[in-house]
mmCIF file of C-alpha atoms and ligand atoms in Angstrom:
data_model
loop_
_atom_site.group_PDB
_atom_site.id
_atom_site.type_symbol
_atom_site.label_atom_id
_atom_site.label_comp_id
_atom_site.label_asym_id
_atom_site.label_seq_id
_atom_site.Cartn_x
_atom_site.Cartn_y
_atom_site.Cartn_z
ATOM 1 C CA UNK A 265 -38.215 -28.441 -23.717
ATOM 2 C CA UNK A 266 -37.803 -27.756 -20.029
ATOM 3 C CA UNK A 267 -37.540 -24.414 -18.206
ATOM 4 C CA UNK A 268 -36.252 -23.727 -14.723
ATOM 5 C CA UNK A 269 -35.906 -20.452 -12.811
ATOM 6 C CA UNK A 270 -33.997 -20.084 -9.554
ATOM 7 C CA UNK A 271 -32.732 -17.274 -7.398
ATOM 8 C CA UNK A 272 -29.592 -17.196 -5.244
ATOM 9 C CA UNK A 273 -27.398 -14.861 -3.242
ATOM 10 C CA UNK A 274 -23.934 -14.127 -4.649
ATOM 11 C CA UNK A 275 -20.909 -14.726 -2.417
ATOM 12 C CA UNK A 276 -19.259 -11.512 -1.251
ATOM 13 C CA UNK A 277 -16.043 -12.494 -3.022
ATOM 14 C CA UNK A 278 -17.711 -13.031 -6.413
ATOM 15 C CA UNK A 279 -16.840 -9.765 -8.194
ATOM 16 C CA UNK A 280 -18.437 -8.468 -11.378
ATOM 17 C CA UNK A 281 -15.284 -9.195 -13.400
ATOM 18 C CA UNK A 282 -15.324 -12.790 -12.124
ATOM 19 C CA UNK A 283 -19.011 -13.025 -13.037
ATOM 20 C CA UNK A 284 -18.163 -11.967 -16.610
ATOM 21 C CA UNK A 285 -15.383 -14.566 -16.750
ATOM 22 C CA UNK A 286 -17.740 -17.302 -15.457
ATOM 23 C CA UNK A 287 -20.303 -16.194 -18.037
ATOM 24 C CA UNK A 288 -17.862 -16.522 -20.897
ATOM 25 C CA UNK A 289 -17.130 -20.179 -19.959
ATOM 26 C CA UNK A 290 -20.831 -20.815 -19.263
ATOM 27 C CA UNK A 291 -21.853 -19.568 -22.723
ATOM 28 C CA UNK A 292 -19.409 -21.933 -24.468
ATOM 29 C CA UNK A 293 -20.635 -24.877 -22.419
ATOM 30 C CA UNK A 294 -24.316 -23.923 -22.823
ATOM 31 C CA UNK A 295 -23.924 -23.698 -26.604
ATOM 32 C CA UNK A 296 -22.434 -27.222 -26.598
ATOM 33 C CA UNK A 297 -25.357 -28.544 -24.532
ATOM 34 C CA UNK A 298 -28.236 -26.701 -26.196
ATOM 35 C CA UNK A 299 -28.897 -24.561 -23.118
ATOM 36 C CA UNK A 300 -30.322 -21.046 -23.506
ATOM 37 C CA UNK A 301 -31.542 -18.547 -20.934
ATOM 38 C CA UNK A 302 -30.893 -15.368 -19.029
ATOM 39 C CA UNK A 303 -28.949 -14.428 -15.909
ATOM 40 C CA UNK A 304 -29.859 -11.275 -13.988
ATOM 41 C CA UNK A 305 -27.675 -9.766 -11.281
ATOM 42 C CA UNK A 306 -29.106 -7.273 -8.830
ATOM 43 C CA UNK A 307 -28.250 -6.294 -5.242
ATOM 44 C CA UNK A 308 -26.004 -9.358 -4.832
ATOM 45 C CA UNK A 309 -28.817 -11.605 -6.027
ATOM 46 C CA UNK A 310 -28.921 -13.810 -9.095
ATOM 47 C CA UNK A 311 -32.078 -14.726 -10.971
ATOM 48 C CA UNK A 312 -31.498 -17.239 -13.745
ATOM 49 C CA UNK A 313 -33.685 -18.880 -16.373
ATOM 50 C CA UNK A 314 -32.356 -22.157 -17.817
ATOM 51 C CA UNK A 315 -33.918 -23.639 -20.976
ATOM 52 C CA UNK A 316 -33.086 -26.903 -22.741
ATOM 53 C CA UNK A 317 -33.875 -30.592 -22.643
ATOM 54 C CA UNK A 318 -34.947 -31.776 -19.182
ATOM 55 C CA UNK A 319 -31.806 -33.876 -18.872
ATOM 56 C CA UNK A 320 -29.425 -31.014 -19.747
ATOM 57 C CA UNK A 321 -31.260 -28.420 -17.613
ATOM 58 C CA UNK A 322 -31.287 -30.650 -14.516
ATOM 59 C CA UNK A 323 -27.676 -31.719 -14.998
ATOM 60 C CA UNK A 324 -26.569 -28.067 -15.233
ATOM 61 C CA UNK A 325 -28.770 -27.029 -12.306
ATOM 62 C CA UNK A 326 -27.190 -29.743 -10.143
ATOM 63 C CA UNK A 327 -23.732 -28.301 -10.902
ATOM 64 C CA UNK A 328 -24.905 -24.721 -10.340
ATOM 65 C CA UNK A 329 -26.479 -25.607 -6.953
ATOM 66 C CA UNK A 330 -23.099 -26.896 -5.717
ATOM 67 C CA UNK A 331 -21.202 -23.815 -6.900
ATOM 68 C CA UNK A 332 -19.621 -22.040 -3.870
ATOM 69 C CA UNK A 333 -19.789 -18.656 -5.623
ATOM 70 C CA UNK A 334 -23.402 -18.300 -4.514
ATOM 71 C CA UNK A 335 -25.721 -19.661 -1.791
ATOM 72 C CA UNK A 336 -29.412 -19.914 -0.781
ATOM 73 C CA UNK A 337 -30.380 -21.337 -4.168
ATOM 74 C CA UNK A 338 -34.201 -21.550 -4.348
ATOM 75 C CA UNK A 339 -36.097 -23.010 -7.307
ATOM 76 C CA UNK A 340 -38.860 -20.571 -8.293
ATOM 77 C CA UNK A 341 -40.324 -22.372 -11.286
ATOM 78 C CA UNK A 342 -39.803 -25.615 -13.163
ATOM 79 C CA UNK A 343 -42.029 -26.837 -15.974
ATOM 80 C CA UNK A 344 -42.092 -28.346 -19.452
ATOM 81 C CA UNK A 345 -42.636 -25.653 -22.078
ATOM 82 C CA UNK A 346 -43.153 -25.754 -25.812
ATOM 83 C CA UNK A 347 -40.967 -22.733 -26.594
ATOM 84 C CA UNK A 348 -37.808 -21.034 -25.396
ATOM 85 C CA UNK A 349 -37.909 -17.341 -24.429
ATOM 86 C CA UNK A 350 -34.185 -16.737 -25.078
ATOM 87 C CA UNK A 351 -33.880 -19.019 -28.099
ATOM 88 C CA UNK A 352 -30.897 -17.139 -29.557
ATOM 89 C CA UNK A 353 -28.980 -16.565 -26.308
ATOM 90 C CA UNK A 354 -26.576 -19.130 -24.813
ATOM 91 C CA UNK A 355 -26.957 -17.004 -21.657
ATOM 92 C CA UNK A 356 -28.110 -13.394 -21.842
ATOM 93 C CA UNK A 357 -26.862 -11.281 -18.937
ATOM 94 C CA UNK A 358 -28.041 -8.046 -17.372
ATOM 95 C CA UNK A 359 -26.551 -6.231 -14.412
ATOM 96 C CA UNK A 360 -29.172 -3.928 -12.902
ATOM 97 C CA UNK A 361 -26.278 -1.952 -11.428
ATOM 98 C CA UNK A 362 -25.685 -0.301 -14.820
ATOM 99 C CA UNK A 363 -28.201 2.401 -14.000
ATOM 100 C CA UNK A 364 -29.138 5.509 -15.914
ATOM 101 C CA UNK A 365 -30.453 3.765 -19.003
ATOM 102 C CA UNK A 366 -34.146 3.582 -19.842
ATOM 103 C CA UNK A 367 -33.895 -0.192 -19.768
ATOM 104 C CA UNK A 368 -32.692 0.054 -16.155
ATOM 105 C CA UNK A 369 -35.798 2.029 -15.182
ATOM 106 C CA UNK A 370 -38.132 -0.400 -16.932
ATOM 107 C CA UNK A 371 -36.316 -3.398 -15.500
ATOM 108 C CA UNK A 372 -36.532 -1.854 -12.046
ATOM 109 C CA UNK A 373 -40.307 -1.579 -12.363
ATOM 110 C CA UNK A 374 -40.607 -5.213 -13.349
ATOM 111 C CA UNK A 375 -38.198 -6.177 -10.608
ATOM 112 C CA UNK A 376 -40.175 -4.263 -7.964
ATOM 113 C CA UNK A 377 -43.364 -5.980 -9.096
ATOM 114 C CA UNK A 378 -41.667 -9.358 -8.952
ATOM 115 C CA UNK A 379 -40.212 -8.666 -5.511
ATOM 116 C CA UNK A 380 -43.515 -7.354 -4.085
ATOM 117 C CA UNK A 381 -45.296 -10.475 -5.261
ATOM 118 C CA UNK A 382 -42.877 -12.504 -3.152
ATOM 119 C CA UNK A 383 -41.768 -14.400 -6.222
ATOM 120 C CA UNK A 384 -38.113 -14.335 -5.152
ATOM 121 C CA UNK A 385 -38.919 -16.475 -2.162
ATOM 122 C CA UNK A 386 -41.396 -19.058 -3.320
ATOM 123 C CA UNK A 387 -42.285 -20.884 -6.531
ATOM 124 C CA UNK A 388 -44.249 -18.621 -8.847
ATOM 125 C CA UNK A 389 -46.013 -18.752 -12.189
ATOM 126 C CA UNK A 390 -44.909 -15.122 -12.623
ATOM 127 C CA UNK A 391 -41.395 -16.189 -13.560
ATOM 128 C CA UNK A 392 -42.271 -16.833 -17.215
ATOM 129 C CA UNK A 393 -44.097 -13.524 -17.878
ATOM 130 C CA UNK A 394 -41.270 -11.814 -15.965
ATOM 131 C CA UNK A 395 -38.564 -13.191 -18.275
ATOM 132 C CA UNK A 396 -40.731 -12.566 -21.353
ATOM 133 C CA UNK A 397 -40.853 -8.889 -20.315
ATOM 134 C CA UNK A 398 -37.123 -8.865 -19.603
ATOM 135 C CA UNK A 399 -36.438 -10.141 -23.104
ATOM 136 C CA UNK A 400 -38.672 -7.453 -24.597
ATOM 137 C CA UNK A 401 -36.964 -4.691 -22.608
ATOM 138 C CA UNK A 402 -33.406 -5.835 -23.252
ATOM 139 C CA UNK A 403 -33.625 -6.887 -26.878
ATOM 140 C CA UNK A 404 -36.835 -5.341 -28.233
HETATM 141 C C1 FMN B 69 -25.007 -17.710 -10.766
HETATM 142 C C2 FMN B 69 -24.310 -18.765 -11.564
HETATM 143 C C3 FMN B 69 -24.771 -19.069 -12.846
HETATM 144 C C4 FMN B 69 -24.137 -20.039 -13.618
HETATM 145 N N1 FMN B 69 -24.616 -20.325 -14.871
HETATM 146 C C5 FMN B 69 -24.009 -21.284 -15.612
HETATM 147 C C6 FMN B 69 -24.501 -21.616 -16.908
HETATM 148 O O1 FMN B 69 -25.467 -21.063 -17.429
HETATM 149 N N2 FMN B 69 -23.838 -22.591 -17.597
HETATM 150 C C7 FMN B 69 -22.736 -23.238 -17.101
HETATM 151 O O2 FMN B 69 -22.192 -24.117 -17.763
HETATM 152 N N3 FMN B 69 -22.264 -22.930 -15.882
HETATM 153 C C8 FMN B 69 -22.867 -21.973 -15.128
HETATM 154 N N4 FMN B 69 -22.366 -21.669 -13.885
HETATM 155 C C9 FMN B 69 -21.133 -22.342 -13.448
HETATM 156 C C10 FMN B 69 -21.429 -23.717 -12.858
HETATM 157 O O3 FMN B 69 -21.841 -23.572 -11.515
HETATM 158 C C11 FMN B 69 -20.156 -24.601 -12.907
HETATM 159 O O4 FMN B 69 -19.079 -23.935 -12.323
HETATM 160 C C12 FMN B 69 -19.792 -24.938 -14.342
HETATM 161 O O5 FMN B 69 -20.904 -25.516 -14.991
HETATM 162 C C13 FMN B 69 -18.613 -25.915 -14.413
HETATM 163 O O6 FMN B 69 -18.926 -27.078 -13.700
HETATM 164 P P1 FMN B 69 -17.869 -28.226 -13.483
HETATM 165 O O7 FMN B 69 -16.653 -27.567 -12.859
HETATM 166 O O8 FMN B 69 -18.538 -29.207 -12.582
HETATM 167 O O9 FMN B 69 -17.569 -28.755 -14.843
HETATM 168 C C14 FMN B 69 -22.997 -20.717 -13.093
HETATM 169 C C15 FMN B 69 -22.553 -20.408 -11.808
HETATM 170 C C16 FMN B 69 -23.186 -19.440 -11.050
HETATM 171 C C17 FMN B 69 -22.675 -19.118 -9.676
#
């Protein structure tokens, strides 16, 4: 098993409804290729965890990096791992913009911690505990 986390900046023209449409196609394709993970959207930024075989993860990441719907793609973490965090999700999604819920407040705290640590800008070991917490908050 291989895990990869990257961040990117969404293109101005990539609207939330288009993101949901992309996600629907992505989930079908991920299920076919044994990819799981989580995509977070916040302040025009994406943070995505990809999990699967090394070959499938890198092949998908190469396609994602060329996608014109986002830019400034930076790899934050890449490593072999024994277990998936989102083993039953072909791509979980959370939009931090849906505020007001308790999960939003908890996610915001984790996000602030992650941002303060500088983990959005440079490779970080914090990416795995971050997504483990995200899973706990979103799905219990
Ligand atoms: C932020 C972001 C996340 C994406 N996540 C996935 C994903 O998890 N799985 C997927 O198949 N495509 C994902 N895509 C879409 C790919 O970039 C690409 O459009 C898709 O794999 C189809 O590639 P193809 O046209 O070369 O076949 C994502 C795109 C963006 C911008």
